[in-house]
XYZ file of C-alpha atoms in Angstrom:
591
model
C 0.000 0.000 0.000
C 3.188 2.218 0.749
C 4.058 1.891 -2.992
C 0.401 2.291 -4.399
C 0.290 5.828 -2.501
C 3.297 7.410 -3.525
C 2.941 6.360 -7.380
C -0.723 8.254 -6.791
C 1.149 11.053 -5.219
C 3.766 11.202 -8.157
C 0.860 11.051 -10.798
C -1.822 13.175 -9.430
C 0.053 16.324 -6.700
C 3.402 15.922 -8.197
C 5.460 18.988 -7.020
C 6.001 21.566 -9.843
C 10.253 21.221 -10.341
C 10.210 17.749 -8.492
C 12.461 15.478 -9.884
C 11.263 11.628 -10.766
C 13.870 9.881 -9.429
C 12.060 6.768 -10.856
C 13.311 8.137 -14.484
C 16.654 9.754 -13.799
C 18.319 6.743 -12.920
C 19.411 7.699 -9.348
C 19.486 4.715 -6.594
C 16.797 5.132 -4.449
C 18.113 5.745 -0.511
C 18.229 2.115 0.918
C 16.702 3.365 4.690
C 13.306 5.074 4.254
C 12.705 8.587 5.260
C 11.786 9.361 8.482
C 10.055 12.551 10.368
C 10.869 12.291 13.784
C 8.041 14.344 16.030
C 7.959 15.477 19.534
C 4.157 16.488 21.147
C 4.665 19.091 23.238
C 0.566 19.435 23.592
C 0.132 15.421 24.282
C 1.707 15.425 27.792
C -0.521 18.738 28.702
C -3.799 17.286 26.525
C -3.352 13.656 28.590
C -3.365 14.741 31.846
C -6.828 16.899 30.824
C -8.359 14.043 29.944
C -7.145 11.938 32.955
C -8.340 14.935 35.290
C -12.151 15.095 33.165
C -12.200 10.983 34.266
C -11.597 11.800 37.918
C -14.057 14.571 37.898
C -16.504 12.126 36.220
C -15.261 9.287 38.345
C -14.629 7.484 35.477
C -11.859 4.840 35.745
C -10.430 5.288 39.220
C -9.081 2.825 41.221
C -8.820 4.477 44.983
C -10.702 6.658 46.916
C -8.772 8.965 49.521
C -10.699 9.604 52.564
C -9.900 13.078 54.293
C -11.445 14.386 57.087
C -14.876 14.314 55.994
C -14.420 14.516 52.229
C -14.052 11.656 49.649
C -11.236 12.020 47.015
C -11.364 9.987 43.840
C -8.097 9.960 42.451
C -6.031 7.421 40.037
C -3.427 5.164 41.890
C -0.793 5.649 38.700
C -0.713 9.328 38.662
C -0.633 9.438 42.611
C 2.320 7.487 42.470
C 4.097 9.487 39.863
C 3.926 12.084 40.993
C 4.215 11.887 44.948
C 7.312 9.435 46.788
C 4.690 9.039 49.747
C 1.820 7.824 47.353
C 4.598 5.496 45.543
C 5.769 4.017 48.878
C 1.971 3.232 49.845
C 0.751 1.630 46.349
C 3.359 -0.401 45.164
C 4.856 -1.844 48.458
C 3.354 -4.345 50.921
C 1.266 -1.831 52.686
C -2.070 -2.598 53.253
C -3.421 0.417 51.839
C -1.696 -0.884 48.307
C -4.872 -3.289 47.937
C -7.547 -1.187 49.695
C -10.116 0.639 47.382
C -10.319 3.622 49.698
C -7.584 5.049 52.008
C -7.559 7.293 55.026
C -5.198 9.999 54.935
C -4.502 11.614 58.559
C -3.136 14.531 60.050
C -3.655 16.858 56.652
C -5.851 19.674 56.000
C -8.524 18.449 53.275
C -8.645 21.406 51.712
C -4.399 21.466 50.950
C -5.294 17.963 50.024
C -7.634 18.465 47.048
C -5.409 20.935 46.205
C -2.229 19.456 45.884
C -4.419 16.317 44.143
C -5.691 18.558 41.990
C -1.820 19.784 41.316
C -0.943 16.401 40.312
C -3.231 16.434 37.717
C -3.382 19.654 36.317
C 0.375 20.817 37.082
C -0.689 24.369 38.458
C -1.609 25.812 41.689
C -2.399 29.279 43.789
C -0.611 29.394 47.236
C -1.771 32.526 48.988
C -1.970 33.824 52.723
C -5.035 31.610 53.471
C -4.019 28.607 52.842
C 0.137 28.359 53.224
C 0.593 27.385 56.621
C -1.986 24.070 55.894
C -0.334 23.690 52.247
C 3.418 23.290 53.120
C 2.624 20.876 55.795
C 0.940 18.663 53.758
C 3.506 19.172 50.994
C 5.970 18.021 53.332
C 3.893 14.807 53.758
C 3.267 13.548 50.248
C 6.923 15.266 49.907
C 6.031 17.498 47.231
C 9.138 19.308 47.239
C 8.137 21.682 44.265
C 5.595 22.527 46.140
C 7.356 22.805 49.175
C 9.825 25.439 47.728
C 6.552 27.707 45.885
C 5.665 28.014 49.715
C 8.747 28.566 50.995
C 9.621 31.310 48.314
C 6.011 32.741 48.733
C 6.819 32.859 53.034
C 10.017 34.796 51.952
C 8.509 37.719 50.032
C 5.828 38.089 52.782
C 8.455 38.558 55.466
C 7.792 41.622 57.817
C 9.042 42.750 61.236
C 5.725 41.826 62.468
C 5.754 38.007 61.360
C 9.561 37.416 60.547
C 9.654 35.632 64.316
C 6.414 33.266 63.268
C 7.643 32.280 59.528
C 11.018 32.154 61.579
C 9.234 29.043 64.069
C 7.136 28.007 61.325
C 10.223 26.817 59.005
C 11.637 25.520 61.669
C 8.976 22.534 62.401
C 9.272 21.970 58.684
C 12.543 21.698 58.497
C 12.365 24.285 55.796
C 16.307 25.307 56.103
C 16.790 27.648 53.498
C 13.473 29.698 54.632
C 14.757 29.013 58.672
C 18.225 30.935 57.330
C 16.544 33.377 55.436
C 13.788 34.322 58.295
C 17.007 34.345 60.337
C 18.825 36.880 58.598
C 15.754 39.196 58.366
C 15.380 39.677 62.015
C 18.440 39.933 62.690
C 19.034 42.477 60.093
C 15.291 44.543 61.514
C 16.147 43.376 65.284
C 15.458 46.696 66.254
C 11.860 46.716 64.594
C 10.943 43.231 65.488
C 11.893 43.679 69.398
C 8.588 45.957 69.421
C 6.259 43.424 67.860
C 3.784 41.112 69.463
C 5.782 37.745 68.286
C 8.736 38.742 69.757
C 7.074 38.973 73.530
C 5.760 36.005 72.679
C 9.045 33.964 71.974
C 9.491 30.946 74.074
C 13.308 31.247 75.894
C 15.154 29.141 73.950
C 14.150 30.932 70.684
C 15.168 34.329 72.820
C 18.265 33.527 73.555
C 19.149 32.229 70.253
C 18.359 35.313 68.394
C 20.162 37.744 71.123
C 23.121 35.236 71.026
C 23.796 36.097 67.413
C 26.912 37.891 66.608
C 25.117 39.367 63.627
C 22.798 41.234 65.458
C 22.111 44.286 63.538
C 21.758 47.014 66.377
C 22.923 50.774 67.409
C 24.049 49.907 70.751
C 23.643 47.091 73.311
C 21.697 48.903 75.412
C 18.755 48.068 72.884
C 19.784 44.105 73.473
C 19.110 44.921 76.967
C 15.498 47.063 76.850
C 14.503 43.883 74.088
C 15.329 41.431 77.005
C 13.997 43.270 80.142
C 10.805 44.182 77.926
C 10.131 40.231 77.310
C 10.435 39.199 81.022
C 8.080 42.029 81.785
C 5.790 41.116 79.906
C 4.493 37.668 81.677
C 7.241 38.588 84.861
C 5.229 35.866 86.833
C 6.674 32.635 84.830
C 9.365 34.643 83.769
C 11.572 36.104 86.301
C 13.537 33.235 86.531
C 14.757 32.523 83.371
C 16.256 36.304 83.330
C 20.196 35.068 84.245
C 19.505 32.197 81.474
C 19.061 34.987 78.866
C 20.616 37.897 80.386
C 23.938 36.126 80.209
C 23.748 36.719 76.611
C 23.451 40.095 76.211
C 26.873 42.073 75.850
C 27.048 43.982 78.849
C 30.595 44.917 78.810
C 29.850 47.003 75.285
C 27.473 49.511 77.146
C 28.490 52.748 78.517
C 29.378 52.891 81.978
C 26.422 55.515 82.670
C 23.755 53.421 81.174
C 25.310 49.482 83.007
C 25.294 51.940 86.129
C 22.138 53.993 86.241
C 20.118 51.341 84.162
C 21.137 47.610 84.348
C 22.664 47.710 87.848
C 19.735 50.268 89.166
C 16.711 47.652 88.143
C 15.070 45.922 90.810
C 15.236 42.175 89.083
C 18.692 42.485 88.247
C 19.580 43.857 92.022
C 17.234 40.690 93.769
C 19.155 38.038 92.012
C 22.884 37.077 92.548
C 23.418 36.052 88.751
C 22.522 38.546 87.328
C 24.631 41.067 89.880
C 27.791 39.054 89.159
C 27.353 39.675 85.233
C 26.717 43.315 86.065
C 30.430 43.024 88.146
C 32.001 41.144 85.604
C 30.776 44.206 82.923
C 32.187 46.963 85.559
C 35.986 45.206 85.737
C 35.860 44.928 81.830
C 34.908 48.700 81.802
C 37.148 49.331 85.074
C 40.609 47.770 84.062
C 41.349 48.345 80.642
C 44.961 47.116 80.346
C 43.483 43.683 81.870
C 41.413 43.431 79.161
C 42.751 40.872 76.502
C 42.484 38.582 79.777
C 38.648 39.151 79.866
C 38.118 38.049 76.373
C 34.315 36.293 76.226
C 31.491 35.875 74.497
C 30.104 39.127 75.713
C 33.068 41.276 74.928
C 32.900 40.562 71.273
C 31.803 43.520 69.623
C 29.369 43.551 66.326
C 28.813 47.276 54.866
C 30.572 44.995 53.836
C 29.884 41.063 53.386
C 28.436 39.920 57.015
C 28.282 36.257 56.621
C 27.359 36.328 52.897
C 24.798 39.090 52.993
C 25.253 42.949 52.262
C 24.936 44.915 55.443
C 23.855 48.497 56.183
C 25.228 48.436 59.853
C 27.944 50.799 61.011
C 30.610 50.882 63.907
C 33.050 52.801 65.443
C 36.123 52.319 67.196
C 37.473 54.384 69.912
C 41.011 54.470 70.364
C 40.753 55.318 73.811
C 38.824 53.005 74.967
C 39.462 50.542 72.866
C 35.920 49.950 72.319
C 33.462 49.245 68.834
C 30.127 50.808 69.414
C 27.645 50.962 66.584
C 26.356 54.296 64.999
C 23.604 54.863 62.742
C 23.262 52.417 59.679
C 23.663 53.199 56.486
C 20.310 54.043 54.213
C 21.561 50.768 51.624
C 23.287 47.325 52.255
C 26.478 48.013 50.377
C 29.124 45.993 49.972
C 32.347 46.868 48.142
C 31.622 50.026 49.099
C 34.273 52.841 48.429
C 34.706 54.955 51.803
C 36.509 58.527 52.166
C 36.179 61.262 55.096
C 35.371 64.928 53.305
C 35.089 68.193 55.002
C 34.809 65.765 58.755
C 31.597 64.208 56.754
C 31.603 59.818 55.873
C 31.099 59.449 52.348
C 30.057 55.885 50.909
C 30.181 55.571 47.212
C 28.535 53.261 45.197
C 28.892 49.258 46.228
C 26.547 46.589 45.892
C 23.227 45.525 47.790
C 22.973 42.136 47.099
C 20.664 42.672 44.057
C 22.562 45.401 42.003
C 25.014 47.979 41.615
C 24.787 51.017 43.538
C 26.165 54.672 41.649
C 24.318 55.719 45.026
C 26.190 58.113 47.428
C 25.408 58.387 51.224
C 26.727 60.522 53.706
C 27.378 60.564 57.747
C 27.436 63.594 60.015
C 29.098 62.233 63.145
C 27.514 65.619 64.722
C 24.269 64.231 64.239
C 24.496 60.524 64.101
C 22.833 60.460 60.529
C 23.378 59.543 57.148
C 21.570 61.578 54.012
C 21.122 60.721 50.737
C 21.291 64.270 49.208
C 24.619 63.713 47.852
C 24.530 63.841 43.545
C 25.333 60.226 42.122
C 28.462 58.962 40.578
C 27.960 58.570 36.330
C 27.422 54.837 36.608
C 27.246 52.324 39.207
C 30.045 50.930 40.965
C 31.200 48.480 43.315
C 34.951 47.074 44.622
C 35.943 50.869 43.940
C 38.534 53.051 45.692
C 37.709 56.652 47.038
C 40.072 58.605 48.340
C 40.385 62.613 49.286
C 43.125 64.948 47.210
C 42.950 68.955 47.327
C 39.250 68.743 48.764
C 37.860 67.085 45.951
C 36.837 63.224 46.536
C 37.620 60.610 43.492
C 36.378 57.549 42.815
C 38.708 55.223 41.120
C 37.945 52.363 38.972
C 35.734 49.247 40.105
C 32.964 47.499 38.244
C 29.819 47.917 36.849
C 28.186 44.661 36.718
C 29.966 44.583 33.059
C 32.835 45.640 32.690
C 35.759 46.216 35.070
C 36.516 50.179 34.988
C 39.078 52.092 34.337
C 37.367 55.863 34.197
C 37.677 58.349 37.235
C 35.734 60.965 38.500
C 35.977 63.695 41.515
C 33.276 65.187 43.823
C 33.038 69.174 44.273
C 31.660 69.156 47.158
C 30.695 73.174 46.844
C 28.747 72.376 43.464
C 27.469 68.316 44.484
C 28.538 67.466 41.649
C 30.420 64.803 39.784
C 32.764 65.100 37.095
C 35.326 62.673 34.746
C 38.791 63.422 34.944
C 42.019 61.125 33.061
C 41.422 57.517 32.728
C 43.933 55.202 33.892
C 45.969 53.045 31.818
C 44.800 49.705 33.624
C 40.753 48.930 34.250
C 41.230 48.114 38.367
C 38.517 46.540 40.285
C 39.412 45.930 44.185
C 41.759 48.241 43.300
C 43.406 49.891 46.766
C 44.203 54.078 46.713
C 46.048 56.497 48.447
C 46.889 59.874 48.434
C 50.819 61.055 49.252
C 52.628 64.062 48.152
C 49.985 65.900 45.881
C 49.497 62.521 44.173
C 46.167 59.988 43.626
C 47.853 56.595 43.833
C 45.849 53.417 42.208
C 47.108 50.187 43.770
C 47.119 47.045 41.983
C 43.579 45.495 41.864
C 41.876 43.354 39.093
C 41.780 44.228 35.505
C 39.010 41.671 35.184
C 40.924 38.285 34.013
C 43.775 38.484 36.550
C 45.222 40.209 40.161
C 47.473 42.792 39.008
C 50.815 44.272 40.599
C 50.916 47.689 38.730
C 50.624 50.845 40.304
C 49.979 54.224 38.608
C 49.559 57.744 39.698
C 47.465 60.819 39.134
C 49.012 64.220 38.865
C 45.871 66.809 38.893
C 48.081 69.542 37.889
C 48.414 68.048 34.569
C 45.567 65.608 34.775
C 47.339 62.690 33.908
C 48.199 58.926 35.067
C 51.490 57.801 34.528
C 53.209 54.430 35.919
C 55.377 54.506 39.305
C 57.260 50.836 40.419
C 54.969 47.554 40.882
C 54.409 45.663 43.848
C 56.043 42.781 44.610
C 52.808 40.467 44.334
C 49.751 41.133 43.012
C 46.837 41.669 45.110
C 43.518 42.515 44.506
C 41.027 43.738 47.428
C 44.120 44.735 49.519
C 44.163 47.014 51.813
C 46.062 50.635 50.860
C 46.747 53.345 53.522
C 49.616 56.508 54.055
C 51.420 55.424 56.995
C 55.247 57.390 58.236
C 55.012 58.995 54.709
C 55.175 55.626 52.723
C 52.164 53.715 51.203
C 51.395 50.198 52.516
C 49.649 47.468 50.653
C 48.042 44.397 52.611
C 46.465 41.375 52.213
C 44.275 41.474 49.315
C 44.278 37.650 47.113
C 46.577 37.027 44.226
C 45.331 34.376 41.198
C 45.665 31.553 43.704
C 44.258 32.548 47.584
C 44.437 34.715 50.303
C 47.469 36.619 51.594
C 48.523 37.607 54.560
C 51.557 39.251 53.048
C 52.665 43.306 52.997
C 54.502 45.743 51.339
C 55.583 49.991 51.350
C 56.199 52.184 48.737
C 58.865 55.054 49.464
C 58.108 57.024 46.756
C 61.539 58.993 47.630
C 63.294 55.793 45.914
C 60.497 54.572 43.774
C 60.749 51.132 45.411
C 58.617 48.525 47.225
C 60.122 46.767 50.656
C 58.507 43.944 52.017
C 56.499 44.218 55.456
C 56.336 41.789 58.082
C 53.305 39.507 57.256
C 49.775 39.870 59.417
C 48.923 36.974 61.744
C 45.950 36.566 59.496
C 45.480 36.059 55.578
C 42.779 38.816 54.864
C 41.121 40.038 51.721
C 38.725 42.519 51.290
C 40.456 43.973 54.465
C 40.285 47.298 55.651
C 43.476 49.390 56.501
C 43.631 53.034 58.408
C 45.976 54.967 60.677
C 43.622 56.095 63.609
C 46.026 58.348 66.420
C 49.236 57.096 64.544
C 48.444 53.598 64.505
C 48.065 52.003 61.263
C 45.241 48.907 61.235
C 44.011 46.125 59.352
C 40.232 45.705 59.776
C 37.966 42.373 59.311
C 38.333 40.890 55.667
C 38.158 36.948 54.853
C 40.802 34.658 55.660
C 39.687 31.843 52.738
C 37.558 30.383 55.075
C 35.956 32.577 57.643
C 34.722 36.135 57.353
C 36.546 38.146 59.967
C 36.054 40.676 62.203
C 39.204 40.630 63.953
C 41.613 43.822 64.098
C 45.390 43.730 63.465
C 47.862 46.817 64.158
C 51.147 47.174 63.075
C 54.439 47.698 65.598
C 56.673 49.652 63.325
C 59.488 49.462 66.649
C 58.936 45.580 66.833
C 58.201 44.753 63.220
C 54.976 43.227 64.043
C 51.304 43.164 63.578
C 49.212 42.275 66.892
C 46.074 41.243 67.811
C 43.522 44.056 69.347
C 40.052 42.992 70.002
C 37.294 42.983 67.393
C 34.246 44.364 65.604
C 30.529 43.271 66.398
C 29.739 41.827 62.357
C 32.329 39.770 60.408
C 32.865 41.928 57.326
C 34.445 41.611 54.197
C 34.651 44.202 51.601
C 33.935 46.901 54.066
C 34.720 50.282 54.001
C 36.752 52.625 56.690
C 37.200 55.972 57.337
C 38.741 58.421 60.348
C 36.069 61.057 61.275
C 36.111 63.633 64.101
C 33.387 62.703 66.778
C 31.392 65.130 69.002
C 34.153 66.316 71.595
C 36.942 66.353 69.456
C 37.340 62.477 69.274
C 39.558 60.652 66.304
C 37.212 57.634 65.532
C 37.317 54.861 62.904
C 34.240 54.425 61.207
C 34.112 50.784 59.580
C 30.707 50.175 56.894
């Protein structure tokens, strides 16, 4: 019949042009031709039908008893679709020869949908019925559905229900919406300490949260008002349990006026004997400053930039005289890779990255005040890993990336006109590039020219507005750390094409030469560096491992970096800057 139809085809519909191979002579092709096809309607147009049958309850072979509603369903597609169903029909469960089934502990209404989800492969999740839905995804371990809740309880997270989504992903062993909900109240503690969950929170849930080195708060007083504002709230059951979550909460951090007149003054704290010797152990931290690298605790660690993977907003500042990181004000964005210079005693922060996208975004921090603005004009594209630095009361920003490309343009701030303009380009595009300002010159210090760490170093003459090329560095670095320190520039840490370094260098620009520096005790990238009261330090960063929050300063007598307490947040990629505080205080500002 195959022959009979294409000799009517050749006589009758005959192609105009075709050729009759039949009368040219040409073999034939000895395998017949084939049209391979693919249905991308028949798996859609099946399952239709197979859903009209149930409907019609046509062909079904179980019924699935819920509460007090009868499910007709189709043991094949139950199984297909679901590892629980497949488990119950086609092993030696009993249920794998009954005609109907009871289904326990699940909502019925989740149920019929998530049956009808099987069959039609589409369903709504909304505020009414999550909280029955993933649990009963969880049972016929739906994962798809399991992860359409999850992301729906992530984009409805709010300092009002962070603390319940929080619990809720937490019996569900939901871990990726448990870290999430995590990281959002820590990073709104100071919103969600006022709402009605967070009185609510049984103790061990309390403590966890307060417990959290990323704790995004001003000071640690605010720890202390969240705590004493729970206990007060039912003070009847829980009184007692104020040393079990007291003992987390940093008093050493606080002033000495408010662990004094506040903490110590309060009538629970006075009546019970843990809770005075926590207030004692604060006073001799505050008390006996030289004895404090003895002290060292969980309550003595102090809190932009990376903070455990996430772009932060939260700011500190260290006192040289104290010895002490307190936080300030946060920033208006998350930014890290932010670019950080001190103009006219005001913070800038330039540009960065939020997490989402690049920032051309400037903010700016009166120290007067305690607050940041955003009424500062915006750099000509966004930026992030990009150095700022301070030369003849303009402020430039040098290099980075746009998301891209890596940069090699420059611009400089005019303050008196808030505005931005280009200047020379360098020679080199730098991203993580580290600069520094020294003898009337803008200094651009290795960095990343997109494929490779780079040792180069150039430098900008705004007399003649050019860049020309000084000596290299001895290793390339990228995200170093670049400071003036004794009139030479020094370059630390930073990561070269293979890891980490712990490694340093100066420049003497009398000579033109780099020396090598003693190494740090640490392997940091993305470090900060600053001289704050003639001591030059090297700020948080990531070691290849861990992000850090760890300080280092340099010994120039004893040719050695040492140890000196920490920040509150691990950061990497953060910014610093030395700003005059109220009363005439040097300060280092670290975002």
């Amino acid at each position: 019949m195959a022959v009979d139809l294409i000799c009517k085809l050749k006589g009758s519909k005959m192609l105009k042009g075709a050729v009759d191979l039949t009368q040219t002579g040409v073999d034939r092709p000895s395998s017949p031709a084939r049209l391979a096809y693919n249905s991308d309607k028949h798996p859609k147009h099946t399952l239709e039908a197979i859903n009209v049958l149930r409907k019609h309850r046509e062909l079904c072979d179980v019924v699935l008893i819920v509460g007090q509603r009868k499910i007709f369903a189709h043991r094949i597609i139950l199984s297909a679709c679901s590892p629980y169903f497949h488990a119950m029909f086609t092993g030696e469960l009993a249920e794998s020869r009954q005609t109907e089934v009871t289904i326990r502990d699940i909502d019925e209404n989740a149920m019929e949908l998530l049956i009808d989800f099987c069959y039609m492969s589409n369903i709504i999740v909304e505020e009414s019925n999550v909280q029955t839905l993933l649990p009963a995804a969880c049972l016929l371990q739906l994962a798809e559905i399991q992860d359409v809740c999850c992301e729906f309880l992530k984009r409805q997270l709010d300092p009002s229900n962070c603390l319940g989504i929080r619990a809720f992903a937490d019996t569900h062993a939901c871990r990726d919406l448990l870290r999430i909900a995590d990281k959002f109240t820590q990073h709104n503690f100071q919103e969600v300490m006022e709402s009605e969950e967070f009185m609510l929170l049984p103790i061990n849930q309390l403590k966890e949260i307060i417990a959290s080195d990323e704790l995004n708060v001003r000071t640690e007083e605010q720890v202390f008002s969240a705590v004493m504002g729970w206990v007060k709230y039912n003070i009847q059951e829980r009184r007692s349990h104020l040393p079990a979550v007291l003992q987390h909460v940093r008093l050493p951090l606080m002033s000495p006026k408010f662990l004094v007149g506040t903490v110590g003054s309060d009538l629970l704290i006075k009546s019970d004997d843990e809770c005075r010797d926590l207030v004692d152990e604060a006073k001799n931290y505050l008390l006996l400053p030289q004895e404090r690298p003895l002290m060292q605790g969980p309550r003595t660690r102090a809190l932009g930039g990376w903070c455990s993977g996430d772009a932060i907003s939260s700011v500190e500042r260290y006192d040289p005289q104290t010895g002490e990181w307190r936080m300030v004000a946060p920033m208006c964005k998350r930014r890290c890779g932010v670019g950080v210079a001190v103009l006219n005693d005001l913070l800038y922060a330039v540009g960065g990255h939020d997490g989402q996208s690049y920032l051309n975004s400037i903010e700016r921090f009166d120290p007067q005040t305690n607050q940041w603005s955003s009424d500062v004009a915006p750099t000509s594209s966004c930026r992030t890993s990009v150095g700022v630095a301070v030369l003849d009361n303009y402020m430039y920003a040098v290099g980075g990336q746009d998301g891209v490309s890596c940069l090699n343009f420059v611009e400089k701030y005019d303050p008196q006109l808030n505005k931005w303009t280009k200047v020379a380009s360098m020679s080199t595009r730098r991203l993580g590039v580290g600069v520094a300002v020294l003898g009337g010159f803008l200094y651009a210090v290795g960095g990343s020219d997109g494929t490779s760490p780079l040792n180069t170093v150039e430098r900008y003459d705004p007399r003649s507005n050019r860049w020309t090329p000084v000596s290299p560095m001895g290793t390339r670095r990228k995200h170093l750390g670049v400071a003036v320190y004794n009139n030479m520039i020094y370059a630390v840490g930073g990561r070269d094409d293979t890891t980490e370094l712990s490694s340093a260098e100066r420049y003497n620009p009398q000579t033109n030469t780099w020396q090598p520096v003693v190494a740090m005790t640490s392997r940091r990238s993305g470090v900060g560096l600053a001289v704050v009261n003639g001591q030059l330090m090297a700020i948080g960063g990531f070691d290849g491992t861990t992000y850090l929050k760890t300080i280092e300063q340099y010994d120039p007598e004893n040719n050695c970096w040492k140890l000196c307490g920490g920040m509150n947040y691990r950061r990497l990629g953060g910014g610093v800057g030395v700003v005059r505080m109220p009363q005439h205080e040097t300060h280092l500002c670290n975002l």
